[in-house]
Amino acid sequence: MPSGQPVFPRRVPDAYIAMRGLVVASLLILLVGGTDAFRICAFNAHRLTLTKVIKESVMDTLVQILARCDIMVLQEVVDSSQNTVLFLLQKLQSSKSYSFLNSSLLGRSTYKEKYVYIYRSDKTQVLNFYQYNDTEDIFAREPFVAQFTLPSKILPSVVLVPLHTTPKDVEKELNALYDVFLDVSQRWQNENVILLGDFNADCASLAKKRLNSLLLRTKAGFHWVIPDGEDTTVRASTNCTYDRIVMHGQGCQKLLKAAATFDFPRRFQLTEEEALRVSDHYPVEVELNKAAQGIPPHCLSTLLLLSLSQLG
Ligand SMILES: *[C@@H]1O[C@H](CO)[C@@H](O)[C@H](O)[C@H]1NC(C)=O
Ligand SMILES: *[C@@H]1O[C@H](CO)[C@@H](O)[C@H](O)[C@H]1NC(C)=O
Ligand SMILES: *[C@@H]1O[C@H](CO)[C@@H](O)[C@H](O)[C@H]1NC(C)=O
């Protein structure tokens, strides 16, 4: 080392790099903290077939809708093969890992559809699942129930009960959904259950008075997080709260952060006609907190400010 070379200027870049590293790390933690919630969604994807999803505009929108969700419960998947879902997964996989679980084709006539869960396999796993044994044939498409792990110490798992009712039997099916709740919560000893999907629980399919006399309304402990009056339909000419999320269980409700419809036409600036090529429904979504973990946000801001001031 040549003599007389000042030591100080050599040390500044090192300190600078170290501090910059700290800032980047803090920002990363902040970003991760910002997406801390776990999002569960349900979407009636209106007769989803391979022919439909290979249209680029439909596929782009669907992928963006799916990418918002840690677990998505798709309804009206009309495909006897796996190809529609595999195609979507292939488009989704680019940065994150996804997996899926589908029911068999369900329905009383030649028209049949599946329930399909698409989920972030790096964040959650399927613990178990079954097709509800609908011995009295109450449901046109009996719930395909699944239990998922959650990245939360407060609530390590949650049961999902999807239902797409048939419009002419809404009241009967929704009352029977209470029996499905009893069946699954006993079977898996888990009272943290989320019932979700296109219940057709409004407008011509279910009068307000009938809605309020449903077992899932009169029994204690069920929390309808998509409120009545929220429009879940794409058409400007309709205003119905068809799609719903109903939560049961203390653990679930403690973690509830937000619930809303996702107005994808507005978010992606689609005309009604463009949106209808994807679906006539909005997705409904619920966000669960993972609860207190790691450093509280105000400590992070302090850390960040400190790092920034050190840089100056
Ligand atoms: C998923 O779909 C495939 C193809 O239709 C079917 O063979 C399989 O049984 C389905 N899975 C379940 C759990 O029903
Ligand atoms: C469904 O329930 C009926 C009547 O209780 C029973 O006979 C049948 O074995 C059950 N099926 C399954 C798959 O559990
Ligand atoms: C739908 O109707 C409800 C009242 O039932 C109203 O509060 C809401 O603003 C309406 N939404 C739209 C999009 O028109």
XYZ file of N, CA and C in Angstrom, residues 17-138:
366
model
N -21.690 0.667 1.189
C -22.257 -0.590 0.696
C -23.022 -1.311 1.799
N -22.429 -1.311 3.009
C -23.078 -1.983 4.136
C -24.429 -1.338 4.426
N -24.435 0.001 4.432
C -25.670 0.718 4.732
C -26.713 0.502 3.642
N -26.228 0.521 2.397
C -27.160 0.313 1.302
C -27.786 -1.078 1.418
N -26.948 -2.032 1.823
C -27.452 -3.392 2.036
C -28.549 -3.405 3.083
N -28.329 -2.641 4.148
C -29.290 -2.589 5.243
C -30.616 -1.983 4.760
N -30.493 -0.917 3.954
C -31.693 -0.255 3.434
C -32.470 -1.219 2.543
N -31.739 -1.896 1.672
C -32.400 -2.831 0.764
C -33.096 -3.933 1.563
N -32.380 -4.436 2.590
C -32.954 -5.495 3.421
C -34.221 -4.993 4.114
N -34.146 -3.753 4.649
C -35.311 -3.194 5.340
C -36.484 -3.056 4.387
N -36.178 -2.572 3.176
C -37.243 -2.392 2.181
C -37.882 -3.726 1.836
N -37.028 -4.747 1.709
C -37.539 -6.075 1.379
C -38.471 -6.570 2.476
N -38.043 -6.382 3.737
C -38.874 -6.823 4.856
C -40.203 -6.062 4.832
N -40.108 -4.740 4.538
C -41.323 -3.929 4.470
C -42.265 -4.451 3.385
N -41.666 -4.767 2.241
C -42.473 -5.253 1.113
C -43.137 -6.576 1.472
N -42.357 -7.477 2.056
C -42.900 -8.775 2.458
C -44.010 -8.559 3.487
N -43.729 -7.637 4.434
C -44.729 -7.321 5.453
C -46.001 -6.784 4.824
N -45.845 -6.012 3.734
C -46.998 -5.412 3.062
C -47.896 -6.445 2.422
N -47.328 -7.580 2.022
C -48.151 -8.613 1.393
C -48.367 -9.759 2.374
N -48.419 -9.395 3.628
C -48.474 -10.396 4.661
C -49.793 -11.150 4.706
N -50.829 -10.551 4.183
C -52.137 -11.200 4.258
C -52.206 -12.391 3.306
N -53.079 -13.315 3.648
C -53.299 -14.507 2.845
C -54.673 -14.353 2.204
N -54.719 -14.429 0.879
C -55.974 -14.110 0.197
C -56.648 -15.362 -0.365
N -57.901 -15.521 0.027
C -58.712 -16.644 -0.464
C -59.829 -16.069 -1.329
N -60.001 -16.635 -2.523
C -60.942 -16.064 -3.486
C -61.899 -17.134 -4.011
N -63.039 -16.678 -4.489
C -63.963 -17.563 -5.196
C -64.431 -16.845 -6.447
N -64.509 -17.597 -7.530
C -64.853 -16.952 -8.807
C -65.671 -17.911 -9.657
N -66.864 -17.465 -10.025
C -67.634 -18.192 -11.023
C -67.101 -17.765 -12.383
N -66.320 -18.608 -12.980
C -65.592 -18.249 -14.204
C -66.387 -18.555 -15.474
N -67.686 -18.606 -15.334
C -68.634 -18.739 -16.446
C -68.214 -19.672 -17.586
N -68.606 -20.920 -17.434
C -68.345 -21.940 -18.470
C -66.902 -21.914 -18.968
N -66.021 -22.192 -18.062
C -64.597 -22.134 -18.390
C -64.171 -23.399 -19.131
N -63.789 -23.206 -20.374
C -63.334 -24.317 -21.211
C -61.954 -23.966 -21.780
N -61.331 -24.950 -22.392
C -60.033 -24.702 -23.012
C -60.180 -23.693 -24.151
N -61.234 -23.856 -24.959
C -61.485 -22.933 -26.075
C -61.557 -21.498 -25.572
N -62.145 -21.348 -24.386
C -62.277 -19.998 -23.836
C -60.928 -19.458 -23.341
N -60.180 -20.283 -22.589
C -58.948 -19.738 -21.992
C -57.814 -19.528 -22.988
N -57.862 -20.204 -24.113
C -56.740 -19.975 -25.045
C -56.872 -18.640 -25.782
N -58.016 -17.978 -25.661
C -58.114 -16.606 -26.210
C -57.242 -15.703 -25.350
N -56.342 -15.010 -25.997
C -55.294 -14.305 -25.258
C -55.843 -13.285 -24.247
N -56.864 -12.520 -24.678
C -57.390 -11.477 -23.781
C -58.034 -12.106 -22.550
N -58.745 -13.215 -22.753
C -59.386 -13.912 -21.627
C -58.314 -14.468 -20.702
N -57.321 -15.102 -21.300
C -56.259 -15.727 -20.519
C -55.502 -14.687 -19.696
N -55.163 -13.561 -20.301
C -54.443 -12.504 -19.576
C -55.211 -12.044 -18.345
N -56.499 -11.781 -18.539
C -57.320 -11.305 -17.420
C -57.431 -12.382 -16.341
N -57.687 -13.611 -16.772
C -57.825 -14.704 -15.803
C -56.549 -14.893 -14.982
N -55.425 -14.829 -15.670
C -54.147 -15.028 -14.974
C -53.927 -13.912 -13.946
N -54.290 -12.701 -14.315
C -54.142 -11.595 -13.361
C -55.081 -11.744 -12.170
N -56.270 -12.266 -12.424
C -57.222 -12.503 -11.325
C -56.681 -13.610 -10.414
N -56.189 -14.675 -11.025
C -55.683 -15.819 -10.248
C -54.442 -15.432 -9.434
N -53.599 -14.601 -10.028
C -52.329 -14.260 -9.382
C -52.527 -13.453 -8.100
N -53.708 -12.894 -7.909
C -53.994 -12.149 -6.673
C -54.203 -13.066 -5.483
N -54.506 -14.350 -5.770
C -55.056 -15.216 -4.731
C -54.050 -16.274 -4.279
N -54.031 -16.550 -2.977
C -53.232 -17.658 -2.464
C -54.001 -18.971 -2.627
N -55.334 -18.866 -2.481
C -56.187 -19.998 -2.867
C -57.358 -19.423 -3.661
N -57.579 -19.961 -4.831
C -58.737 -19.569 -5.640
C -59.655 -20.774 -5.793
N -60.946 -20.566 -5.554
C -61.930 -21.611 -5.800
C -62.696 -21.244 -7.074
N -62.337 -21.918 -8.162
C -63.026 -21.665 -9.420
C -64.282 -22.514 -9.500
N -65.339 -21.913 -10.031
C -66.563 -22.659 -10.300
C -66.881 -22.571 -11.781
N -67.737 -23.491 -12.233
C -68.122 -23.582 -13.652
C -66.941 -23.915 -14.560
N -66.072 -24.785 -14.080
C -65.032 -25.284 -14.978
C -65.631 -26.466 -15.739
N -65.775 -26.287 -17.043
C -66.485 -27.262 -17.871
C -65.470 -27.987 -18.738
N -64.884 -29.038 -18.184
C -63.807 -29.724 -18.898
C -63.658 -31.116 -18.303
N -63.838 -32.138 -19.140
C -63.725 -33.505 -18.626
C -62.254 -33.903 -18.488
N -61.376 -33.136 -19.140
C -59.930 -33.389 -18.982
C -59.373 -32.370 -17.984
N -58.081 -32.352 -17.831
C -57.441 -31.368 -16.950
C -56.896 -30.195 -17.764
N -57.126 -30.218 -19.067
C -56.365 -29.319 -19.947
C -56.567 -27.829 -19.670
N -57.799 -27.440 -19.354
C -58.073 -26.021 -19.111
C -57.242 -25.517 -17.938
N -57.264 -26.290 -16.862
C -56.550 -25.878 -15.655
C -55.041 -25.957 -15.876
N -54.584 -27.013 -16.545
C -53.147 -27.139 -16.807
C -52.634 -25.980 -17.653
N -53.447 -25.554 -18.598
C -53.073 -24.424 -19.444
C -52.928 -23.152 -18.608
N -53.902 -22.924 -17.739
C -53.846 -21.746 -16.866
C -52.631 -21.801 -15.938
N -52.370 -22.987 -15.392
C -51.237 -23.143 -14.476
C -49.929 -22.834 -15.175
N -49.819 -23.306 -16.385
C -48.601 -23.089 -17.152
C -48.362 -21.594 -17.364
N -49.440 -20.837 -17.566
C -49.315 -19.382 -17.746
C -49.008 -18.684 -16.419
N -49.485 -19.287 -15.329
C -49.322 -18.685 -14.006
C -47.948 -18.936 -13.415
N -47.378 -20.095 -13.723
C -46.202 -20.608 -13.001
C -44.978 -19.710 -13.052
N -44.904 -18.784 -14.020
C -43.648 -18.103 -14.341
C -42.774 -17.773 -13.122
N -43.359 -17.099 -12.116
C -42.498 -16.691 -11.004
C -42.804 -17.450 -9.710
N -44.030 -17.896 -9.561
C -44.424 -18.533 -8.300
C -44.915 -19.947 -8.578
N -44.930 -20.766 -7.517
C -45.373 -22.129 -7.766
C -46.833 -22.324 -7.362
N -47.559 -22.936 -8.243
C -48.979 -23.198 -8.034
C -49.261 -24.684 -8.180
N -50.360 -25.070 -7.544
C -50.824 -26.425 -7.699
C -52.350 -26.382 -7.759
N -52.991 -27.505 -8.043
C -54.452 -27.464 -8.104
C -55.065 -28.755 -7.590
N -56.341 -28.641 -7.276
C -57.125 -29.794 -6.828
C -58.516 -29.623 -7.422
N -58.989 -30.629 -8.159
C -60.297 -30.487 -8.799
C -61.269 -31.556 -8.324
N -62.543 -31.230 -8.398
C -63.578 -32.237 -8.154
C -63.804 -33.002 -9.446
N -64.664 -33.980 -9.395
C -65.096 -34.605 -10.642
C -66.146 -33.687 -11.270
N -66.614 -34.010 -12.460
C -67.675 -33.224 -13.091
C -68.975 -33.490 -12.335
N -69.671 -32.410 -11.958
C -70.863 -32.544 -11.129
C -72.064 -31.930 -11.838
N -73.201 -32.545 -11.660
C -74.430 -32.006 -12.256
C -75.401 -33.122 -12.558
N -76.701 -32.753 -12.653
C -77.734 -33.788 -12.826
C -78.030 -34.075 -14.288
N -77.739 -33.099 -15.133
C -78.059 -33.290 -16.554
C -76.771 -33.562 -17.330
N -76.825 -33.380 -18.619
C -75.608 -33.554 -19.417
C -74.654 -32.384 -19.180
N -75.222 -31.247 -18.710
C -74.344 -30.126 -18.359
C -73.717 -30.385 -16.994
N -72.397 -30.441 -16.970
C -71.701 -30.694 -15.711
C -70.516 -29.747 -15.566
N -70.181 -29.459 -14.346
C -69.041 -28.570 -14.086
C -68.267 -29.033 -12.854
N -67.047 -28.514 -12.745
C -66.161 -28.903 -11.632
C -65.892 -27.715 -10.726
N -65.557 -28.035 -9.498
C -64.902 -27.060 -8.629
C -63.402 -27.306 -8.775
N -62.639 -26.219 -8.881
C -61.184 -26.357 -8.964
C -60.513 -25.371 -8.012
N -59.692 -25.903 -7.123
C -58.861 -25.041 -6.281
C -57.522 -24.854 -6.985
N -57.119 -23.597 -7.140
C -55.758 -23.308 -7.616
C -55.068 -22.574 -6.480
N -53.934 -23.077 -6.034
C -53.337 -22.502 -4.824
C -51.822 -22.400 -4.913
N -51.276 -21.471 -4.113
C -49.829 -21.246 -4.034
C -49.202 -22.362 -3.219
N -48.540 -23.282 -3.922
C -48.030 -24.463 -3.226
C -46.818 -24.150 -2.339
N -46.247 -22.943 -2.487
C -45.157 -22.552 -1.586
C -45.697 -21.922 -0.298
N -46.999 -21.694 -0.239
C -47.580 -21.044 0.934
C -48.589 -21.921 1.673
N -49.168 -22.870 0.967
C -50.236 -23.675 1.568
C -50.249 -25.069 0.960
N -50.753 -26.025 1.747
C -50.895 -27.393 1.241
C -52.297 -27.909 1.532
N -52.722 -28.857 0.724
C -54.000 -29.516 0.979
C -53.763 -30.593 2.031
N -54.505 -30.530 3.125
C -54.380 -31.558 4.163
C -55.271 -32.752 3.847
N -56.500 -32.460 3.436
C -57.429 -33.525 3.056
C -58.626 -32.935 2.318
N -59.392 -33.771 1.667
C -60.545 -33.287 0.889
C -61.532 -34.419 0.706
N -62.772 -34.068 0.446
C -63.759 -35.075 0.050
C -64.943 -34.421 -0.639
N -65.640 -35.238 -1.360
C -66.871 -34.806 -2.003
C -67.994 -35.089 -1.016
N -68.789 -34.086 -0.672
C -69.877 -34.281 0.286
C -70.826 -35.363 -0.226
N -71.170 -36.288 0.675
C -72.041 -37.415 0.301
C -73.500 -36.951 0.344
N -73.988 -36.550 -0.802
C -75.307 -35.922 -0.937
C -76.361 -37.008 -1.179
N -76.645 -37.791 -0.141
C -77.497 -38.982 -0.309
C -78.916 -38.627 -0.767
N -79.401 -37.454 -0.353
C -80.781 -37.085 -0.738
C -80.829 -36.258 -2.023
N -79.706 -36.122 -2.668
C -79.592 -35.332 -3.898
C -80.210 -33.937 -3.755
N -79.723 -33.216 -2.783
C -80.189 -31.843 -2.564
C -79.419 -30.866 -3.450
